[in-house]
Amino acid sequence: MNVGDLSGKTVAVTGAGSGIGRETALAFARRGADLEIGDLNEETVEATAEAIRKIDRGGVTAARVDVADAAQVRSWADAVHARIPALDILVNNAGVAIGGGFLDTTLEDWDWILGVNTKGVVHGCHAFAPAMVARGAGGHIVNVASMAGIVATDTLAAYCTTKFSIVGLSEALREELAPHGIGVSCICPGLINTPITRAAKLVGPLSGEENRAELVRTYEKRNYGPERVALAILRAIERNRAVTPVTPEAWMLYYLKRFSPGLVSWLSRRMGEASRRRLGIDR
Ligand SMILES: NC(=O)c1ccc[n+]([C@@H]2O[C@H](COP(=O)([O-])OP(=O)(O)OC[C@H]3O[C@@H](n4cnc5c(N)ncnc54)[C@H](O)[C@@H]3O)[C@@H](O)[C@H]2O)c1
């Protein structure tokens, strides 16, 4: 799909109130698309809509949508489909994070993160993809996974589980929707400086304000902005890419995992040990 000028196209973005979702919605708006944006946080999604209105190109409708709730995503889709027959582009971006190992993650934590990160993407695809197929004019679905969907680390047990699931779902859906002219891209960013570092739930030895401050500092120092992920999303759509790492570290791990998986698990262990040492955590 040519993403140079998206006037007349409708794009939906979940989790558009902050970080990658906000910047992605703004990037689409600058190219003239009409935006349907959703977020759990009504205030922040409205703030993104206000910023889009200032760009003054396509239109924008903002809604409070909890992607973990199938009925809410369904009503959101019904409202969108009352205005247009189908989306041109769907970006399933909303996500949450848990920092911690498996043994420190409660079943309630699992329900929460699987609900948002895995089922949230399923709900988005389920509510919007059939109309895209029925319209018969193609389109594109972007699912935001993570570098943690390519390489697992023991400090992100639940998060990695959800992000691996999104890579798998995206690859399967890509095959299924290709005959309908609908592309599916899975975006796997590395460390992106967004408010996720403040929103993430830290459990077990990783919890505590000092660890939070260290996490925020690490991402700030890395200083890779969400607007660069937004541009990578546009490129992935234009080139109909399957799995797209974003940031040099994500690309490096993506290739290393293919050609030297043993080296990746050695690196992952070393990185885990280094961060535990930095945080003064004993196993
Ligand atoms: N920041 C990173 O380093 C990074 C790296 C790789 C992948 N990602 C992924 O990118 C996506 C966006 O993350 P971000 O860094 O912009 O985070 P963020 O915290 O800045 O934004 C996430 C947005 O999702 C919304 N949200 C949370 N739960 C929701 C729900 N149940 N329903 C609807 N909206 C909900 C939040 O309100 C927030 O506006 C996530 O899927 C995240 O896992 C982030």
mmCIF file of C-alpha atoms and ligand atoms in Angstrom:
data_model
loop_
_atom_site.group_PDB
_atom_site.id
_atom_site.type_symbol
_atom_site.label_atom_id
_atom_site.label_comp_id
_atom_site.label_asym_id
_atom_site.label_seq_id
_atom_site.Cartn_x
_atom_site.Cartn_y
_atom_site.Cartn_z
ATOM 1 C CA MET A 1 0.000 0.000 0.000
ATOM 2 C CA ASN A 2 1.271 3.478 -0.845
ATOM 3 C CA VAL A 3 1.460 5.351 2.464
ATOM 4 C CA GLY A 4 2.659 8.669 0.987
ATOM 5 C CA ASP A 5 -0.857 10.073 0.834
ATOM 6 C CA LEU A 6 -3.525 8.344 2.879
ATOM 7 C CA SER A 7 -6.386 10.759 2.246
ATOM 8 C CA GLY A 8 -9.666 8.903 2.076
ATOM 9 C CA LYS A 9 -8.248 5.949 4.062
ATOM 10 C CA THR A 10 -9.378 5.092 7.584
ATOM 11 C CA VAL A 11 -6.884 3.873 10.163
ATOM 12 C CA ALA A 12 -7.676 2.580 13.664
ATOM 13 C CA VAL A 13 -5.022 2.625 16.400
ATOM 14 C CA THR A 14 -5.425 1.105 19.860
ATOM 15 C CA GLY A 15 -3.529 2.433 22.867
ATOM 16 C CA ALA A 16 -3.359 5.792 21.062
ATOM 17 C CA GLY A 17 -3.256 7.855 24.253
ATOM 18 C CA SER A 18 0.486 7.493 24.812
ATOM 19 C CA GLY A 19 3.884 6.526 23.427
ATOM 20 C CA ILE A 20 4.018 4.490 20.216
ATOM 21 C CA GLY A 21 0.233 4.540 19.676
ATOM 22 C CA ARG A 22 0.013 8.315 19.979
ATOM 23 C CA GLU A 23 2.948 8.907 17.615
ATOM 24 C CA THR A 24 1.597 6.345 15.137
ATOM 25 C CA ALA A 25 -1.823 8.026 15.081
ATOM 26 C CA LEU A 26 -0.145 11.412 14.523
ATOM 27 C CA ALA A 27 2.041 10.003 11.717
ATOM 28 C CA PHE A 28 -1.030 8.635 9.907
ATOM 29 C CA ALA A 29 -2.880 11.934 10.416
ATOM 30 C CA ARG A 30 0.017 13.883 8.856
ATOM 31 C CA ARG A 31 -0.432 11.720 5.757
ATOM 32 C CA GLY A 32 -4.089 12.644 5.531
ATOM 33 C CA ALA A 33 -5.755 9.515 6.941
ATOM 34 C CA ASP A 34 -8.996 9.591 8.925
ATOM 35 C CA LEU A 35 -8.294 8.248 12.403
ATOM 36 C CA GLU A 36 -10.316 6.032 14.726
ATOM 37 C CA ILE A 37 -8.360 6.004 17.958
ATOM 38 C CA GLY A 38 -9.019 4.051 21.130
ATOM 39 C CA ASP A 39 -7.447 3.805 24.573
ATOM 40 C CA LEU A 40 -8.352 2.684 28.067
ATOM 41 C CA ASN A 41 -7.565 6.219 29.204
ATOM 42 C CA GLU A 42 -10.263 8.604 28.000
ATOM 43 C CA GLU A 43 -8.307 11.772 28.820
ATOM 44 C CA THR A 44 -5.117 10.851 27.012
ATOM 45 C CA VAL A 45 -6.880 9.515 23.900
ATOM 46 C CA GLU A 46 -8.847 12.782 23.731
ATOM 47 C CA ALA A 47 -5.544 14.688 24.015
ATOM 48 C CA THR A 48 -4.207 12.722 21.020
ATOM 49 C CA ALA A 49 -7.399 13.549 19.111
ATOM 50 C CA GLU A 50 -6.879 17.246 19.904
ATOM 51 C CA ALA A 51 -3.308 17.063 18.559
ATOM 52 C CA ILE A 52 -4.622 15.357 15.390
ATOM 53 C CA ARG A 53 -7.252 18.080 14.912
ATOM 54 C CA LYS A 54 -4.434 20.669 14.945
ATOM 55 C CA ILE A 55 -2.797 18.859 12.000
ATOM 56 C CA ASP A 56 -6.050 19.667 10.203
ATOM 57 C CA ARG A 57 -6.021 16.987 7.485
ATOM 58 C CA GLY A 58 -8.288 13.931 7.921
ATOM 59 C CA GLY A 59 -10.928 13.529 10.620
ATOM 60 C CA VAL A 60 -10.570 11.837 13.988
ATOM 61 C CA THR A 61 -12.900 10.024 16.384
ATOM 62 C CA ALA A 62 -11.666 9.060 19.833
ATOM 63 C CA ALA A 63 -13.183 6.398 22.065
ATOM 64 C CA ARG A 64 -12.523 4.855 25.446
ATOM 65 C CA VAL A 65 -11.914 1.193 24.615
ATOM 66 C CA ASP A 66 -10.517 -1.544 26.837
ATOM 67 C CA VAL A 67 -8.995 -3.964 24.330
ATOM 68 C CA ALA A 68 -9.109 -6.754 26.918
ATOM 69 C CA ASP A 69 -12.923 -6.567 26.842
ATOM 70 C CA ALA A 70 -14.262 -8.279 23.701
ATOM 71 C CA ALA A 71 -17.670 -6.577 24.004
ATOM 72 C CA GLN A 72 -16.110 -3.096 24.158
ATOM 73 C CA VAL A 73 -13.947 -3.762 21.098
ATOM 74 C CA ARG A 74 -17.014 -5.141 19.290
ATOM 75 C CA SER A 75 -19.089 -1.995 20.063
ATOM 76 C CA TRP A 76 -16.191 0.199 18.961
ATOM 77 C CA ALA A 77 -16.004 -1.723 15.662
ATOM 78 C CA ASP A 78 -19.803 -1.493 15.242
ATOM 79 C CA ALA A 79 -19.625 2.301 15.669
ATOM 80 C CA VAL A 80 -16.802 2.508 13.088
ATOM 81 C CA HIS A 81 -18.640 0.209 10.647
ATOM 82 C CA ALA A 82 -21.743 2.379 10.953
ATOM 83 C CA ARG A 83 -19.696 5.125 9.256
ATOM 84 C CA ILE A 84 -17.537 3.144 6.790
ATOM 85 C CA PRO A 85 -17.754 -0.410 5.408
ATOM 86 C CA ALA A 86 -14.280 -1.380 6.675
ATOM 87 C CA LEU A 87 -10.964 -0.049 7.915
ATOM 88 C CA ASP A 88 -8.045 0.320 5.527
ATOM 89 C CA ILE A 89 -5.466 -0.122 8.291
ATOM 90 C CA LEU A 90 -5.748 -1.523 11.816
ATOM 91 C CA VAL A 91 -2.902 -1.022 14.299
ATOM 92 C CA ASN A 92 -3.206 -3.245 17.389
ATOM 93 C CA ASN A 93 -0.777 -1.383 19.604
ATOM 94 C CA ALA A 94 -2.237 -1.213 23.145
ATOM 95 C CA GLY A 95 -0.049 -3.087 25.594
ATOM 96 C CA VAL A 96 1.113 -3.389 29.183
ATOM 97 C CA ALA A 97 4.265 -4.802 30.747
ATOM 98 C CA ILE A 98 5.256 -6.845 33.767
ATOM 99 C CA GLY A 99 8.888 -6.927 34.829
ATOM 100 C CA GLY A 100 9.668 -10.089 36.782
ATOM 101 C CA GLY A 101 10.270 -13.805 36.627
ATOM 102 C CA PHE A 102 7.705 -16.604 36.334
ATOM 103 C CA LEU A 103 7.917 -17.502 40.036
ATOM 104 C CA ASP A 104 7.035 -13.939 41.042
ATOM 105 C CA THR A 105 4.093 -13.544 38.648
ATOM 106 C CA THR A 106 0.660 -14.267 40.124
ATOM 107 C CA LEU A 107 -2.208 -15.818 38.169
ATOM 108 C CA GLU A 108 -4.009 -12.452 38.406
ATOM 109 C CA ASP A 109 -0.977 -10.819 36.751
ATOM 110 C CA TRP A 110 -1.135 -13.469 34.003
ATOM 111 C CA ASP A 111 -4.844 -12.825 33.402
ATOM 112 C CA TRP A 112 -4.195 -9.087 33.153
ATOM 113 C CA ILE A 113 -1.275 -9.205 30.727
ATOM 114 C CA LEU A 114 -2.701 -12.021 28.571
ATOM 115 C CA GLY A 115 -6.007 -10.098 28.463
ATOM 116 C CA VAL A 116 -4.460 -6.888 27.152
ATOM 117 C CA ASN A 117 -1.444 -7.999 25.123
ATOM 118 C CA THR A 118 -2.672 -11.263 23.615
ATOM 119 C CA LYS A 119 -6.472 -11.233 23.691
ATOM 120 C CA GLY A 120 -6.490 -7.491 22.996
ATOM 121 C CA VAL A 121 -4.883 -8.151 19.611
ATOM 122 C CA VAL A 122 -7.194 -11.127 18.982
ATOM 123 C CA HIS A 123 -10.218 -8.927 19.793
ATOM 124 C CA GLY A 124 -9.026 -6.190 17.423
ATOM 125 C CA CYS A 125 -8.474 -8.622 14.542
ATOM 126 C CA HIS A 126 -11.736 -10.435 15.287
ATOM 127 C CA ALA A 127 -13.815 -7.258 15.284
ATOM 128 C CA PHE A 128 -12.271 -5.555 12.238
ATOM 129 C CA ALA A 129 -10.738 -8.169 9.880
ATOM 130 C CA PRO A 130 -14.000 -9.800 8.646
ATOM 131 C CA ALA A 131 -15.296 -6.442 7.364
ATOM 132 C CA MET A 132 -11.969 -5.818 5.594
ATOM 133 C CA VAL A 133 -12.289 -9.224 3.923
ATOM 134 C CA ALA A 134 -15.965 -8.666 3.028
ATOM 135 C CA ARG A 135 -15.260 -5.273 1.463
ATOM 136 C CA GLY A 136 -12.754 -6.963 -0.872
ATOM 137 C CA ALA A 137 -10.497 -3.921 -1.295
ATOM 138 C CA GLY A 138 -7.475 -5.160 0.680
ATOM 139 C CA GLY A 139 -5.930 -3.370 3.627
ATOM 140 C CA HIS A 140 -3.286 -3.890 6.288
ATOM 141 C CA ILE A 141 -3.134 -5.071 9.906
ATOM 142 C CA VAL A 142 -0.199 -4.111 12.112
ATOM 143 C CA ASN A 143 0.325 -5.903 15.417
ATOM 144 C CA VAL A 144 2.824 -4.365 17.821
ATOM 145 C CA ALA A 145 4.804 -7.143 19.522
ATOM 146 C CA SER A 146 8.355 -6.519 20.799
ATOM 147 C CA MET A 147 11.983 -7.628 20.663
ATOM 148 C CA ALA A 148 10.745 -9.660 23.651
ATOM 149 C CA GLY A 149 8.626 -11.581 21.129
ATOM 150 C CA ILE A 150 11.793 -12.795 19.416
ATOM 151 C CA VAL A 151 14.162 -13.358 22.339
ATOM 152 C CA ALA A 152 13.002 -14.367 25.826
ATOM 153 C CA THR A 153 14.596 -13.152 29.061
ATOM 154 C CA ASP A 154 13.906 -14.432 32.572
ATOM 155 C CA THR A 155 13.030 -10.947 33.846
ATOM 156 C CA LEU A 156 10.096 -10.613 31.423
ATOM 157 C CA ALA A 157 8.480 -14.063 31.646
ATOM 158 C CA ALA A 158 4.845 -13.047 31.180
ATOM 159 C CA TYR A 159 5.570 -10.163 28.816
ATOM 160 C CA CYS A 160 7.667 -12.418 26.553
ATOM 161 C CA THR A 161 4.872 -15.014 26.539
ATOM 162 C CA THR A 162 2.371 -12.455 25.265
ATOM 163 C CA LYS A 163 4.713 -10.965 22.694
ATOM 164 C CA PHE A 164 5.784 -14.375 21.305
ATOM 165 C CA SER A 165 2.050 -15.069 20.905
ATOM 166 C CA ILE A 166 1.626 -11.937 18.798
ATOM 167 C CA VAL A 167 4.458 -12.939 16.469
ATOM 168 C CA GLY A 168 2.798 -16.342 15.973
ATOM 169 C CA LEU A 169 -0.686 -14.899 15.500
ATOM 170 C CA SER A 170 0.613 -12.340 12.999
ATOM 171 C CA GLU A 171 2.449 -14.952 10.931
ATOM 172 C CA ALA A 172 -0.627 -17.201 10.785
ATOM 173 C CA LEU A 173 -2.983 -14.326 9.983
ATOM 174 C CA ARG A 174 -0.614 -13.063 7.291
ATOM 175 C CA GLU A 175 -0.941 -16.384 5.438
ATOM 176 C CA GLU A 176 -4.718 -16.481 5.857
ATOM 177 C CA LEU A 177 -5.392 -12.910 4.752
ATOM 178 C CA ALA A 178 -2.885 -12.720 1.872
ATOM 179 C CA PRO A 179 -5.407 -14.104 -0.679
ATOM 180 C CA HIS A 180 -7.694 -11.201 0.293
ATOM 181 C CA GLY A 181 -5.001 -8.616 -0.427
ATOM 182 C CA ILE A 182 -4.687 -7.809 3.285
ATOM 183 C CA GLY A 183 -1.120 -7.558 4.575
ATOM 184 C CA VAL A 184 -0.180 -8.353 8.169
ATOM 185 C CA SER A 185 2.954 -6.926 9.766
ATOM 186 C CA CYS A 186 4.315 -7.611 13.211
ATOM 187 C CA ILE A 187 6.461 -4.845 14.707
ATOM 188 C CA CYS A 188 9.161 -5.800 17.206
ATOM 189 C CA PRO A 189 10.690 -2.720 18.816
ATOM 190 C CA GLY A 190 13.671 -2.786 21.179
ATOM 191 C CA LEU A 191 13.921 -0.267 24.026
ATOM 192 C CA ILE A 192 11.691 2.713 23.223
ATOM 193 C CA ASN A 193 11.558 5.705 25.517
ATOM 194 C CA THR A 194 7.847 5.909 26.397
ATOM 195 C CA PRO A 195 5.751 6.126 29.585
ATOM 196 C CA ILE A 196 5.597 2.295 29.601
ATOM 197 C CA THR A 197 8.572 2.364 31.994
ATOM 198 C CA ARG A 198 6.352 4.146 34.560
ATOM 199 C CA ALA A 199 3.214 2.119 33.794
ATOM 200 C CA ALA A 200 4.881 -1.334 33.885
ATOM 201 C CA LYS A 201 4.128 -3.534 36.874
ATOM 202 C CA LEU A 202 7.337 -4.660 38.586
ATOM 203 C CA VAL A 203 7.073 -7.837 40.652
ATOM 204 C CA GLY A 204 9.271 -9.839 43.029
ATOM 205 C CA PRO A 205 12.830 -8.581 43.529
ATOM 206 C CA LEU A 206 12.365 -6.182 40.600
ATOM 207 C CA SER A 207 9.683 -4.202 42.463
ATOM 208 C CA GLY A 208 10.523 -1.040 44.398
ATOM 209 C CA GLU A 209 11.068 2.616 43.560
ATOM 210 C CA GLU A 210 14.837 2.328 43.032
ATOM 211 C CA ASN A 211 14.375 -0.360 40.403
ATOM 212 C CA ARG A 212 11.663 1.735 38.756
ATOM 213 C CA ALA A 213 14.011 4.740 38.647
ATOM 214 C CA GLU A 214 16.777 2.578 37.141
ATOM 215 C CA LEU A 215 14.369 1.276 34.474
ATOM 216 C CA VAL A 216 13.263 4.805 33.566
ATOM 217 C CA ARG A 217 16.910 5.978 33.432
ATOM 218 C CA THR A 218 17.944 3.086 31.157
ATOM 219 C CA TYR A 219 15.201 3.868 28.622
ATOM 220 C CA GLU A 220 15.838 7.604 28.800
ATOM 221 C CA LYS A 221 19.539 7.046 28.226
ATOM 222 C CA ARG A 222 18.777 4.767 25.257
ATOM 223 C CA ASN A 223 16.696 7.693 23.976
ATOM 224 C CA TYR A 224 14.992 6.006 21.005
ATOM 225 C CA GLY A 225 11.720 7.885 20.487
ATOM 226 C CA PRO A 226 8.288 6.379 19.674
ATOM 227 C CA GLU A 227 8.009 8.607 16.581
ATOM 228 C CA ARG A 228 10.726 6.418 14.998
ATOM 229 C CA VAL A 229 8.580 3.323 15.611
ATOM 230 C CA ALA A 230 5.678 5.129 13.927
ATOM 231 C CA LEU A 231 7.825 5.633 10.812
ATOM 232 C CA ALA A 232 8.863 1.969 10.902
ATOM 233 C CA ILE A 233 5.159 1.021 10.988
ATOM 234 C CA LEU A 234 4.503 3.122 7.879
ATOM 235 C CA ARG A 235 7.491 1.509 6.118
ATOM 236 C CA ALA A 236 6.341 -1.993 7.121
ATOM 237 C CA ILE A 237 2.923 -1.316 5.575
ATOM 238 C CA GLU A 238 4.416 0.159 2.401
ATOM 239 C CA ARG A 239 6.731 -2.837 1.908
ATOM 240 C CA ASN A 240 4.263 -5.364 3.332
ATOM 241 C CA ARG A 241 6.940 -6.700 5.676
ATOM 242 C CA ALA A 242 6.177 -9.698 7.888
ATOM 243 C CA VAL A 243 8.193 -9.372 11.114
ATOM 244 C CA THR A 244 9.907 -5.995 11.488
ATOM 245 C CA PRO A 245 12.412 -5.354 14.272
ATOM 246 C CA VAL A 246 12.880 -1.680 15.197
ATOM 247 C CA THR A 247 16.127 -0.356 16.804
ATOM 248 C CA PRO A 248 19.610 -1.746 16.132
ATOM 249 C CA GLU A 249 19.497 -4.051 19.205
ATOM 250 C CA ALA A 250 16.246 -5.629 17.992
ATOM 251 C CA TRP A 251 17.693 -6.217 14.507
ATOM 252 C CA MET A 252 20.869 -7.719 15.994
ATOM 253 C CA LEU A 253 18.944 -10.151 18.224
ATOM 254 C CA TYR A 254 16.593 -11.024 15.339
ATOM 255 C CA TYR A 255 19.498 -12.161 13.130
ATOM 256 C CA LEU A 256 21.507 -13.717 15.979
ATOM 257 C CA LYS A 257 18.470 -15.797 16.999
ATOM 258 C CA ARG A 258 18.297 -17.184 13.457
ATOM 259 C CA PHE A 259 21.946 -17.913 12.943
ATOM 260 C CA SER A 260 23.227 -18.546 16.460
ATOM 261 C CA PRO A 261 20.433 -19.290 18.976
ATOM 262 C CA GLY A 262 22.964 -20.589 21.535
ATOM 263 C CA LEU A 263 24.799 -17.265 21.485
ATOM 264 C CA VAL A 264 21.484 -15.433 22.027
ATOM 265 C CA SER A 265 20.627 -17.447 25.135
ATOM 266 C CA TRP A 266 24.184 -16.883 26.464
ATOM 267 C CA LEU A 267 23.784 -13.131 25.842
ATOM 268 C CA SER A 268 20.314 -13.132 27.429
ATOM 269 C CA ARG A 269 21.712 -14.825 30.577
ATOM 270 C CA ARG A 270 24.622 -12.372 30.764
ATOM 271 C CA MET A 271 22.290 -9.383 30.361
ATOM 272 C CA GLY A 272 20.014 -10.757 33.084
ATOM 273 C CA GLU A 273 22.982 -11.242 35.437
ATOM 274 C CA ALA A 274 24.298 -7.743 34.680
ATOM 275 C CA SER A 275 20.956 -6.095 35.447
ATOM 276 C CA ARG A 276 20.537 -8.154 38.655
ATOM 277 C CA ARG A 277 24.043 -7.073 39.756
ATOM 278 C CA ARG A 278 23.203 -3.435 38.945
ATOM 279 C CA LEU A 279 20.030 -3.682 41.032
ATOM 280 C CA GLY A 280 21.749 -5.614 43.838
ATOM 281 C CA ILE A 281 19.410 -8.623 43.467
ATOM 282 C CA ASP A 282 20.472 -12.131 44.545
ATOM 283 C CA ARG A 283 18.792 -15.093 42.887
HETATM 284 N N1 LIG B 1 8.318 1.109 24.952
HETATM 285 C C1 LIG B 1 8.986 0.025 24.606
HETATM 286 O O1 LIG B 1 10.187 -0.125 24.900
HETATM 287 C C2 LIG B 1 8.314 -1.055 23.808
HETATM 288 C C3 LIG B 1 9.142 -2.006 23.187
HETATM 289 C C4 LIG B 1 8.549 -3.017 22.458
HETATM 290 C C5 LIG B 1 7.182 -3.084 22.334
HETATM 291 N N2 LIG B 1 6.401 -2.169 22.931
HETATM 292 C C6 LIG B 1 4.947 -2.310 22.776
HETATM 293 O O2 LIG B 1 4.436 -1.149 22.154
HETATM 294 C C7 LIG B 1 3.084 -0.958 22.536
HETATM 295 C C8 LIG B 1 2.890 0.457 23.029
HETATM 296 O O3 LIG B 1 3.718 0.656 24.160
HETATM 297 P P1 LIG B 1 4.267 2.076 24.622
HETATM 298 O O4 LIG B 1 5.701 1.910 24.932
HETATM 299 O O5 LIG B 1 3.839 3.124 23.692
HETATM 300 O O6 LIG B 1 3.517 2.162 26.034
HETATM 301 P P2 LIG B 1 2.674 3.329 26.729
HETATM 302 O O7 LIG B 1 2.466 2.873 28.117
HETATM 303 O O8 LIG B 1 3.309 4.646 26.477
HETATM 304 O O9 LIG B 1 1.287 3.276 25.920
HETATM 305 C C9 LIG B 1 0.419 2.194 26.009
HETATM 306 C C10 LIG B 1 -0.998 2.707 25.830
HETATM 307 O O10 LIG B 1 -1.882 1.583 25.857
HETATM 308 C C11 LIG B 1 -2.985 1.920 26.671
HETATM 309 N N3 LIG B 1 -3.598 0.728 27.238
HETATM 310 C C12 LIG B 1 -3.157 -0.055 28.254
HETATM 311 N N4 LIG B 1 -4.030 -1.031 28.512
HETATM 312 C C13 LIG B 1 -5.040 -0.880 27.632
HETATM 313 C C14 LIG B 1 -6.243 -1.578 27.412
HETATM 314 N N5 LIG B 1 -6.591 -2.625 28.177
HETATM 315 N N6 LIG B 1 -7.058 -1.154 26.424
HETATM 316 C C15 LIG B 1 -6.730 -0.074 25.668
HETATM 317 N N7 LIG B 1 -5.609 0.636 25.852
HETATM 318 C C16 LIG B 1 -4.779 0.235 26.814
HETATM 319 C C17 LIG B 1 -2.430 2.817 27.761
HETATM 320 O O11 LIG B 1 -3.449 3.592 28.370
HETATM 321 C C18 LIG B 1 -1.426 3.647 26.970
HETATM 322 O O12 LIG B 1 -2.027 4.806 26.432
HETATM 323 C C19 LIG B 1 2.794 -2.018 23.600
HETATM 324 O O13 LIG B 1 2.139 -3.122 22.996
HETATM 325 C C20 LIG B 1 4.182 -2.417 24.077
HETATM 326 O O14 LIG B 1 4.212 -3.720 24.595
HETATM 327 C C21 LIG B 1 6.934 -1.134 23.669
#
